[in-house]
Coordinates of C-alpha atoms in Angstrom, one line a residue:
X4 CA 116.0 83.0 83.0
X5 CA 113.1 80.9 81.4
X6 CA 111.8 81.1 77.6
X7 CA 110.2 79.3 74.9
X8 CA 111.1 75.3 75.0
X9 CA 110.5 75.8 78.8
X10 CA 106.9 77.2 78.9
X11 CA 105.9 74.3 76.3
X12 CA 108.0 71.6 77.8
X13 CA 105.7 72.4 81.9
X14 CA 102.2 73.4 80.1
X15 CA 100.7 70.3 79.7
X16 CA 101.4 69.1 83.0
X17 CA 100.7 72.0 84.5
X18 CA 97.0 71.9 82.9
X19 CA 96.5 68.1 84.0
X20 CA 97.5 69.1 87.9
X21 CA 95.2 71.9 87.8
X22 CA 97.6 74.7 86.8
X23 CA 120.7 94.8 108.0
X24 CA 124.2 93.9 108.9
X25 CA 126.2 90.5 110.5
X26 CA 125.6 87.1 110.7
X27 CA 123.9 84.6 113.5
X28 CA 121.0 82.4 113.6
X29 CA 116.9 81.9 112.5
X30 CA 114.4 83.8 114.3
X31 CA 111.2 81.7 114.3
X32 CA 108.9 84.5 113.3
X33 CA 104.9 83.7 112.5
X34 CA 103.2 85.5 109.8
X35 CA 99.9 84.4 108.8
X36 CA 99.8 82.6 106.0
X37 CA 103.1 81.6 105.5
X38 CA 103.7 80.2 109.5
X39 CA 106.1 78.1 110.0
X40 CA 108.6 79.9 108.1
X41 CA 111.3 81.5 109.7
X42 CA 113.6 84.9 108.9
X43 CA 116.8 85.8 109.1
X44 CA 118.6 87.6 112.2
X45 CA 121.6 89.1 112.4
X46 CA 124.3 88.7 115.3
X47 CA 122.1 90.7 117.5
X48 CA 119.0 88.7 117.4
X49 CA 118.0 91.5 114.6
X50 CA 115.0 90.0 112.1
X51 CA 116.5 91.4 109.0
X52 CA 115.1 92.1 105.5
X53 CA 116.6 91.7 102.2
X54 CA 116.2 94.3 99.2
X55 CA 118.8 95.1 96.0
X56 CA 119.9 94.0 93.1
X57 CA 122.2 91.4 92.2
X58 CA 125.6 93.2 90.2
X59 CA 127.2 91.8 87.2
X60 CA 130.4 91.1 84.6
X61 CA 128.9 88.5 81.9
X62 CA 130.9 90.4 79.2
X63 CA 134.5 90.5 80.3
X64 CA 136.9 87.7 81.3
X65 CA 140.5 87.2 82.0
X66 CA 142.6 90.5 83.1
X67 CA 139.1 92.5 82.2
X68 CA 137.0 90.4 84.7
X69 CA 134.5 92.4 86.6
X70 CA 135.4 95.5 85.1
X71 CA 132.4 96.7 84.4
X72 CA 131.6 96.6 88.3
X73 CA 132.5 100.2 89.9
X74 CA 131.7 101.6 93.4
X75 CA 129.4 103.5 91.5
X76 CA 126.7 100.0 91.9
X77 CA 126.9 100.2 95.6
X78 CA 127.0 104.4 95.8
X79 CA 123.7 104.5 93.8
X80 CA 121.9 101.2 95.3
X81 CA 122.3 102.5 98.8
X82 CA 121.4 105.9 97.3
X83 CA 117.7 104.6 96.7
X84 CA 117.7 102.9 99.7
X85 CA 119.1 99.4 99.1
X86 CA 121.2 97.4 100.9
X87 CA 122.0 94.1 99.5
X88 CA 123.3 93.0 96.6
X89 CA 123.9 89.2 95.3
X90 CA 127.1 89.3 93.1
X91 CA 128.1 87.0 90.4
X92 CA 131.2 85.4 90.2
X93 CA 132.4 82.6 87.7
X94 CA 134.4 79.5 88.5
X95 CA 136.3 79.5 84.5
X96 CA 137.5 83.1 86.1
X97 CA 138.6 81.7 89.3
X98 CA 140.4 78.1 88.5
X99 CA 141.1 78.8 84.5
X100 CA 143.4 75.5 85.1
X101 CA 142.0 73.1 87.6
X102 CA 144.5 73.9 90.5
X103 CA 145.7 77.4 89.6
X104 CA 143.4 80.1 91.2
X105 CA 143.4 83.3 89.8
X106 CA 145.1 85.7 92.6
X107 CA 143.8 88.9 90.3
X108 CA 140.4 87.9 89.9
X109 CA 140.3 87.6 94.1
X110 CA 141.5 91.0 94.2
X111 CA 139.2 91.9 92.3
X112 CA 136.2 90.6 94.0
X113 CA 137.5 91.8 97.5
X114 CA 137.8 95.6 95.2
X115 CA 133.8 95.2 94.7
X116 CA 133.5 93.9 98.2
X117 CA 135.3 97.3 99.8
X118 CA 133.0 99.4 97.4
X119 CA 130.1 97.4 99.4
X120 CA 131.4 97.8 103.0
X121 CA 131.8 101.6 102.4
X122 CA 128.8 102.6 100.8
X123 CA 126.6 99.9 103.7
X124 CA 126.0 97.1 101.3
X125 CA 125.6 93.5 102.2
X126 CA 126.5 90.6 99.5
X127 CA 126.2 88.0 98.6
X128 CA 128.9 85.9 96.5
X129 CA 127.1 83.7 93.7
X130 CA 128.8 81.0 91.9
X131 CA 126.8 81.5 88.4
X132 CA 126.3 79.5 85.5
X133 CA 124.3 80.1 82.5
X134 CA 124.0 77.1 80.0
X135 CA 126.6 75.2 82.4
X136 CA 130.0 77.4 80.9
X137 CA 132.4 78.3 78.3
X138 CA 132.3 74.9 76.6
X139 CA 128.9 75.8 75.3
X140 CA 129.3 79.8 74.7
X141 CA 128.3 81.4 78.8
X142 CA 129.9 81.3 81.7
X143 CA 130.2 79.4 85.0
X144 CA 131.8 75.8 84.9
X145 CA 135.7 75.8 83.6
X146 CA 136.4 73.8 80.3
X147 CA 138.1 71.7 81.8
X148 CA 135.7 70.5 84.2
X149 CA 133.2 69.6 81.3
X150 CA 132.5 66.4 80.4
X151 CA 130.0 65.7 77.4
X152 CA 131.0 62.2 76.4
X153 CA 130.8 63.6 72.8
X154 CA 126.8 63.7 72.9
X155 CA 126.0 67.1 70.4
X156 CA 125.6 70.4 71.4
X157 CA 123.6 73.1 68.7
X158 CA 123.2 77.0 69.7
X159 CA 119.8 78.5 70.0
X160 CA 121.1 82.2 70.0
X161 CA 117.5 83.3 69.6
X162 CA 116.4 81.2 73.0
X163 CA 119.8 80.5 74.8
X164 CA 117.5 78.7 77.4
X165 CA 117.1 76.1 75.0
X166 CA 120.5 75.1 75.5
X167 CA 119.6 73.5 78.5
X168 CA 117.9 70.7 76.7
X169 CA 120.9 70.0 74.4
X170 CA 122.3 66.3 74.8
X171 CA 125.7 67.2 75.8
X172 CA 124.8 70.4 78.2
X173 CA 122.8 67.4 80.2
X174 CA 125.3 64.9 80.3
X175 CA 127.6 67.9 81.6
X176 CA 125.6 68.4 84.8
X177 CA 125.5 64.8 85.4
X178 CA 129.4 64.2 85.3
X179 CA 129.5 67.5 88.1
X180 CA 127.5 66.3 89.9
X181 CA 128.5 61.9 89.7
X182 CA 132.3 62.1 89.1
X183 CA 134.5 62.1 92.6
X184 CA 137.0 64.6 91.1
X185 CA 134.6 66.9 90.0
X186 CA 133.0 66.5 93.3
X187 CA 136.2 67.3 94.9
X188 CA 137.1 70.2 92.2
X189 CA 133.7 72.2 93.4
X190 CA 134.5 71.5 96.7
X191 CA 137.5 72.9 96.5
X192 CA 136.6 75.9 94.6
X193 CA 134.2 76.6 97.1
X194 CA 137.0 76.4 100.3
X195 CA 139.3 78.9 97.8
X196 CA 136.3 81.3 97.7
X197 CA 135.2 81.2 101.7
X198 CA 138.3 81.5 103.1
X199 CA 139.4 84.1 101.2
X200 CA 136.3 86.3 101.8
X201 CA 134.4 84.6 104.7
X202 CA 136.0 87.6 107.1
X203 CA 135.3 90.5 104.7
X204 CA 132.7 92.7 107.3
X205 CA 130.6 93.2 103.2
X206 CA 129.9 89.3 102.7
X207 CA 126.7 88.1 104.2
X208 CA 126.5 84.6 102.4
X209 CA 127.0 81.8 99.8
X210 CA 125.5 80.9 97.1
X211 CA 126.5 77.7 95.7
X212 CA 125.4 77.3 92.0
X213 CA 123.2 79.4 89.6
X214 CA 119.9 77.6 88.4
X215 CA 121.3 74.4 88.6
X216 CA 120.1 72.2 86.0
X217 CA 120.7 68.3 85.4
X218 CA 119.8 65.6 82.2
X219 CA 116.2 64.2 82.0
X220 CA 116.3 60.6 81.9
X221 CA 114.4 58.4 78.7
X222 CA 110.4 59.1 79.4
X223 CA 110.9 61.3 82.3
X224 CA 108.5 64.6 82.2
X225 CA 110.6 67.8 83.0
X226 CA 108.9 67.8 86.6
X227 CA 109.1 64.4 87.2
X228 CA 113.1 64.9 86.3
X229 CA 113.6 68.1 88.3
X230 CA 112.1 66.6 91.4
X231 CA 114.8 63.5 90.8
X232 CA 117.9 65.6 89.9
X233 CA 117.0 67.7 93.2
X234 CA 116.5 65.2 95.5
X235 CA 119.0 62.8 93.9
X236 CA 122.1 64.7 93.0
X237 CA 121.3 68.5 94.4
X238 CA 120.8 67.9 97.9
X239 CA 123.8 65.7 98.1
X240 CA 125.8 68.7 96.0
X241 CA 124.8 71.0 98.7
X242 CA 125.3 69.3 101.6
X243 CA 129.1 68.6 100.0
X244 CA 129.6 72.0 99.0
X245 CA 128.3 73.4 102.7
X246 CA 130.6 70.7 104.7
X247 CA 133.9 72.3 102.0
X248 CA 132.4 76.3 102.9
X249 CA 132.2 75.9 107.0
X250 CA 135.3 73.9 107.1
X251 CA 136.9 77.6 106.8
X252 CA 133.8 79.8 107.2
X253 CA 131.5 79.3 110.4
X254 CA 129.0 81.7 110.4
X255 CA 128.3 83.3 106.5
X256 CA 124.8 81.7 105.3
X257 CA 125.1 79.3 103.0
X258 CA 122.5 79.9 99.9
X259 CA 120.9 76.8 98.1
X260 CA 118.1 77.1 95.0
X261 CA 115.9 74.6 93.6
X262 CA 115.9 74.0 89.8
X263 CA 114.2 76.8 87.8
X264 CA 111.3 74.7 87.1
X265 CA 109.7 75.7 90.6
X266 CA 109.0 78.8 88.5
X267 CA 106.4 76.8 87.1
X268 CA 104.2 76.2 90.4
X269 CA 106.0 72.8 90.6
X270 CA 107.5 72.3 94.5
X271 CA 111.0 71.4 94.6
X272 CA 112.2 67.8 95.4
X273 CA 114.8 69.0 97.3
X274 CA 115.7 66.7 100.7
X275 CA 117.3 68.7 103.7
X276 CA 120.1 70.7 103.7
X277 CA 122.2 70.1 107.3
X278 CA 123.4 73.4 107.8
X279 CA 122.0 75.6 110.7
X280 CA 122.2 78.8 108.3
X281 CA 121.0 77.7 105.2
X282 CA 118.6 79.7 103.0
X283 CA 116.3 78.6 100.3
X284 CA 116.8 81.2 97.5
X285 CA 114.4 80.2 94.6
X286 CA 114.0 82.7 91.3
X287 CA 110.8 84.5 90.4
X288 CA 110.8 84.2 86.7
X289 CA 107.8 83.5 84.6
X290 CA 107.8 81.6 81.2
X291 CA 105.4 83.9 79.6
X292 CA 106.6 87.3 80.5
X293 CA 110.7 86.2 79.7
X294 CA 109.2 85.2 76.0
X295 CA 107.6 88.8 76.0
X296 CA 104.1 88.4 76.6
X297 CA 102.7 90.7 79.2
X298 CA 101.2 90.0 82.6
X299 CA 98.1 88.1 82.9
X300 CA 96.4 88.6 86.3
X301 CA 93.9 86.1 85.9
X302 CA 96.1 83.6 85.0
X303 CA 96.8 83.1 88.9
X304 CA 100.9 82.7 88.2
X305 CA 101.9 84.4 91.2
X306 CA 99.4 82.3 93.3
X307 CA 101.0 79.1 91.4
X308 CA 104.4 80.4 92.5
X309 CA 103.6 80.9 96.2
X310 CA 102.2 77.9 96.9
X311 CA 105.3 75.6 95.6
X312 CA 107.9 78.2 96.8
X313 CA 107.0 78.5 100.1
X314 CA 106.3 74.5 101.0
X315 CA 109.9 74.0 101.5
X316 CA 110.5 76.8 104.0
X317 CA 108.1 75.7 105.7
X318 CA 108.5 71.9 106.3
X319 CA 112.5 72.4 106.9
X320 CA 112.2 75.7 108.7
X321 CA 114.7 77.7 106.7
X322 CA 114.0 81.4 105.5
X323 CA 113.5 82.3 102.2
X324 CA 115.3 84.7 99.9
X325 CA 115.0 85.2 95.9
X326 CA 117.8 85.2 94.5
X327 CA 116.7 86.4 91.2
X328 CA 113.1 88.7 89.3
X329 CA 112.3 91.2 87.4
X330 CA 110.8 91.1 83.8
X331 CA 113.2 91.8 80.5
X332 CA 109.6 94.1 79.1
X333 CA 108.4 96.3 82.0
X334 CA 106.8 99.2 79.7
X335 CA 103.6 97.0 79.0
X336 CA 100.8 97.6 79.5
X337 CA 100.1 95.6 82.6
X338 CA 103.5 95.7 83.9
X339 CA 103.2 98.5 86.6
X340 CA 100.1 95.5 88.0
X341 CA 102.7 93.3 88.2
X342 CA 105.5 94.5 89.9
X343 CA 102.5 95.4 92.3
X344 CA 101.3 92.2 92.7
X345 CA 104.7 90.5 92.7
X346 CA 106.2 92.7 95.4
X347 CA 103.4 91.5 97.3
X348 CA 103.5 88.0 97.4
X349 CA 107.3 88.5 97.8
X350 CA 107.1 90.6 101.1
X351 CA 104.6 88.2 102.6
X352 CA 106.4 85.2 103.0
X353 CA 110.6 86.1 102.3
X354 CA 113.3 87.3 104.3
X355 CA 114.2 89.3 100.9
X356 CA 115.0 89.7 97.6
X357 CA 117.3 90.8 94.9
X358 CA 116.2 92.0 91.6
X359 CA 117.4 91.3 87.9
X360 CA 119.8 93.3 87.1
X361 CA 120.9 96.7 88.2
X362 CA 122.7 98.0 85.6
X363 CA 123.1 101.4 83.7
X364 CA 120.4 100.7 80.2
X365 CA 118.0 98.7 78.7
X366 CA 116.4 95.6 79.2
X367 CA 117.0 93.8 82.5
X368 CA 118.3 96.9 83.4
X369 CA 117.1 98.9 86.2
X370 CA 118.2 101.8 85.8
X371 CA 119.0 103.8 83.0
X372 CA 122.4 105.4 81.7
X373 CA 121.7 108.4 83.8
X374 CA 120.8 106.3 86.9
X375 CA 117.0 106.8 86.4
X376 CA 114.6 104.1 87.2
X377 CA 113.4 102.0 84.5
X378 CA 109.1 102.1 83.8
X379 CA 107.5 100.1 87.1
X380 CA 111.1 99.5 88.7
X381 CA 111.0 102.4 90.4
X382 CA 108.1 100.4 92.8
X383 CA 111.0 98.2 94.3
X384 CA 112.2 101.5 96.1
X385 CA 109.8 101.5 99.3
X386 CA 110.1 102.2 102.8
X387 CA 111.2 99.6 104.9
X388 CA 113.0 97.7 107.8
X389 CA 116.3 96.2 107.0
X390 CA 116.8 95.6 111.0
X391 CA 114.1 94.9 113.6
X392 CA 115.3 94.5 117.4
X393 CA 112.8 92.2 118.9
X394 CA 109.7 90.3 117.5
X395 CA 107.7 91.6 114.5
X396 CA 103.6 91.6 114.6
X397 CA 102.5 92.4 111.6
X398 CA 104.4 94.7 108.7
X399 CA 102.9 96.0 105.3
X400 CA 103.2 98.2 102.9
X401 CA 100.4 100.1 101.3
X402 CA 101.0 101.0 97.6
X403 CA 98.6 103.1 97.1
X404 CA 99.0 105.4 100.3
X405 CA 102.9 104.8 100.0
X406 CA 102.6 104.3 103.6
X407 CA 104.6 101.6 105.6
X408 CA 103.1 100.2 108.9
X409 CA 105.5 97.8 111.5
X410 CA 104.5 96.8 115.0
X411 CA 107.0 94.8 116.8
X412 CA 107.2 94.1 120.8
X413 CA 111.0 95.6 121.5
X414 CA 114.1 93.4 122.4
X415 CA 117.5 94.7 123.1
X416 CA 119.2 96.8 119.9
X417 CA 118.1 99.4 117.0
X418 CA 115.6 98.8 114.7
X419 CA 115.8 100.4 111.3
X420 CA 114.2 102.1 109.1
X421 CA 115.1 102.7 105.5
X422 CA 113.5 105.9 103.6
X423 CA 114.0 105.6 99.9
X424 CA 114.7 109.3 98.4
X425 CA 111.4 111.0 97.5
X426 CA 110.2 114.9 97.1
X427 CA 108.7 116.1 99.8
X428 CA 110.5 113.6 102.4
X429 CA 108.4 110.8 104.6
X430 CA 106.8 111.5 108.1
X431 CA 107.4 108.9 110.7
X432 CA 105.7 107.9 113.8
X433 CA 106.3 105.7 116.5
X434 CA 104.7 104.5 119.6
X435 CA 105.8 102.8 122.3
X436 CA 110.0 103.5 121.8
X437 CA 112.2 104.7 124.3
X438 CA 114.5 107.2 121.8
X439 CA 114.3 107.5 117.9
X440 CA 116.3 108.9 115.3
X441 CA 114.1 110.4 112.7
X442 CA 115.8 111.6 109.7
X443 CA 116.0 115.0 108.9
X444 CA 113.1 116.1 106.6
X445 CA 115.1 116.6 103.2
X446 CA 113.5 114.2 100.8
X447 CA 115.9 114.2 98.2
X448 CA 118.3 111.6 99.2
X449 CA 118.0 108.2 101.0
X450 CA 117.7 108.1 104.8
X451 CA 117.5 106.0 108.1
X452 CA 115.7 106.2 110.7
X453 CA 116.6 104.3 114.2
X454 CA 114.0 103.3 116.9
X455 CA 115.2 101.7 120.4
X456 CA 112.7 99.9 122.8
X457 CA 111.9 98.5 126.1
X458 CA 112.5 94.7 126.3
X459 CA 108.7 94.1 125.6
X460 CA 107.7 96.9 124.7
X461 CA 104.6 96.8 121.9
X462 CA 105.8 99.5 118.9
X463 CA 104.2 100.9 115.9
X464 CA 106.2 102.8 113.5
X465 CA 104.2 104.5 110.9
X466 CA 105.9 106.1 107.7
X467 CA 103.8 108.6 105.7
X468 CA 105.1 110.4 102.8
X469 CA 105.2 113.9 102.9
X470 CA 103.1 117.2 101.4
X471 CA 105.5 118.6 98.8

């Protein structure tokens, strides 16, 4: 999440520049104008779309770690038609002392995964950090792995993202990336997680580090520093950690992120992550909205982000899943337009997304204490196809009419259409299929329509709202 300092640092640079289930391989699916960006597939070859939310507990540590997450989170996600969760876990809780891994913490993660599996939610395990970790009053990298060379740190309680630019925090990232013993420690941590969790049926993959940052060299502007950090430090980091995961887990997806600067329309400097199941996982935040401003459709931010974020997956032919998105204040006048524009953009080029965050309250929370969507966030719950058995030729959702259309060439397996709860329910019309299991007309709960087709058959599915 971005704040005012980041916006100020990148502003002049941008002005000068002109502004489903299972694990497997990548399906070579083309959707203009994003031809060349592949899609996720499962182990049956079905094309996957992930829709869901982050699930977290940043407030509790030690014996109370993860206690704010309950089965309700996954039951309610599924009840709204979502089948994906990005679960935040913290290295400082997992390994409070070097070489000592907390068995209780691992069991708590497994219990959460059991809830997710019970409710048919796939989980991405996210090794999360904010402002490096507890040495700076946040969560993530353990204090024993934090080296600052005595450089200063000044807290910014009203603008926590500004703390990333404190000298001590920046130097800590440099040591994490460069010191051989810390490199080994981070790889060991991932071996422990992947070895313990990789066989769990709810686990889809691993996000190797959340929103990585680094040290800005003298004379560098922020975009230049970001590209250097991504090229020279993060690319080797991701290849090291991927190798560590692969030593114990052969088939889970590897998610990796650029620095947050991509959110300002700056293409990443990352090189190739040498893994056949790599997924590019940027975040989708706007600095002005993070600082409290309303969405400005004329500013062209979504268009600039889209252009920047799709360059890497086209070049290296990897799928895209946006790991976090969603503004803090969702009730401003233009936020309804923002959600329409953002969802339209995300759904054009990505294999899915996870909103921030599924919790019960105000602020970033998706829903209130009673489980009702906060303002405008109900737009995230629409019909979609979590799994398509075949090659997609067209796919679109029209928010004005509430109509979802899917066309594909049939392949082996079952296509699934997720239908969120809606008063009056949904009408599902299918042509070209050999079999269809339509949901009941009852619309007060989520349902799944299942379609089978002969290989090569042209199938069209149209989902429309029923009249109440």
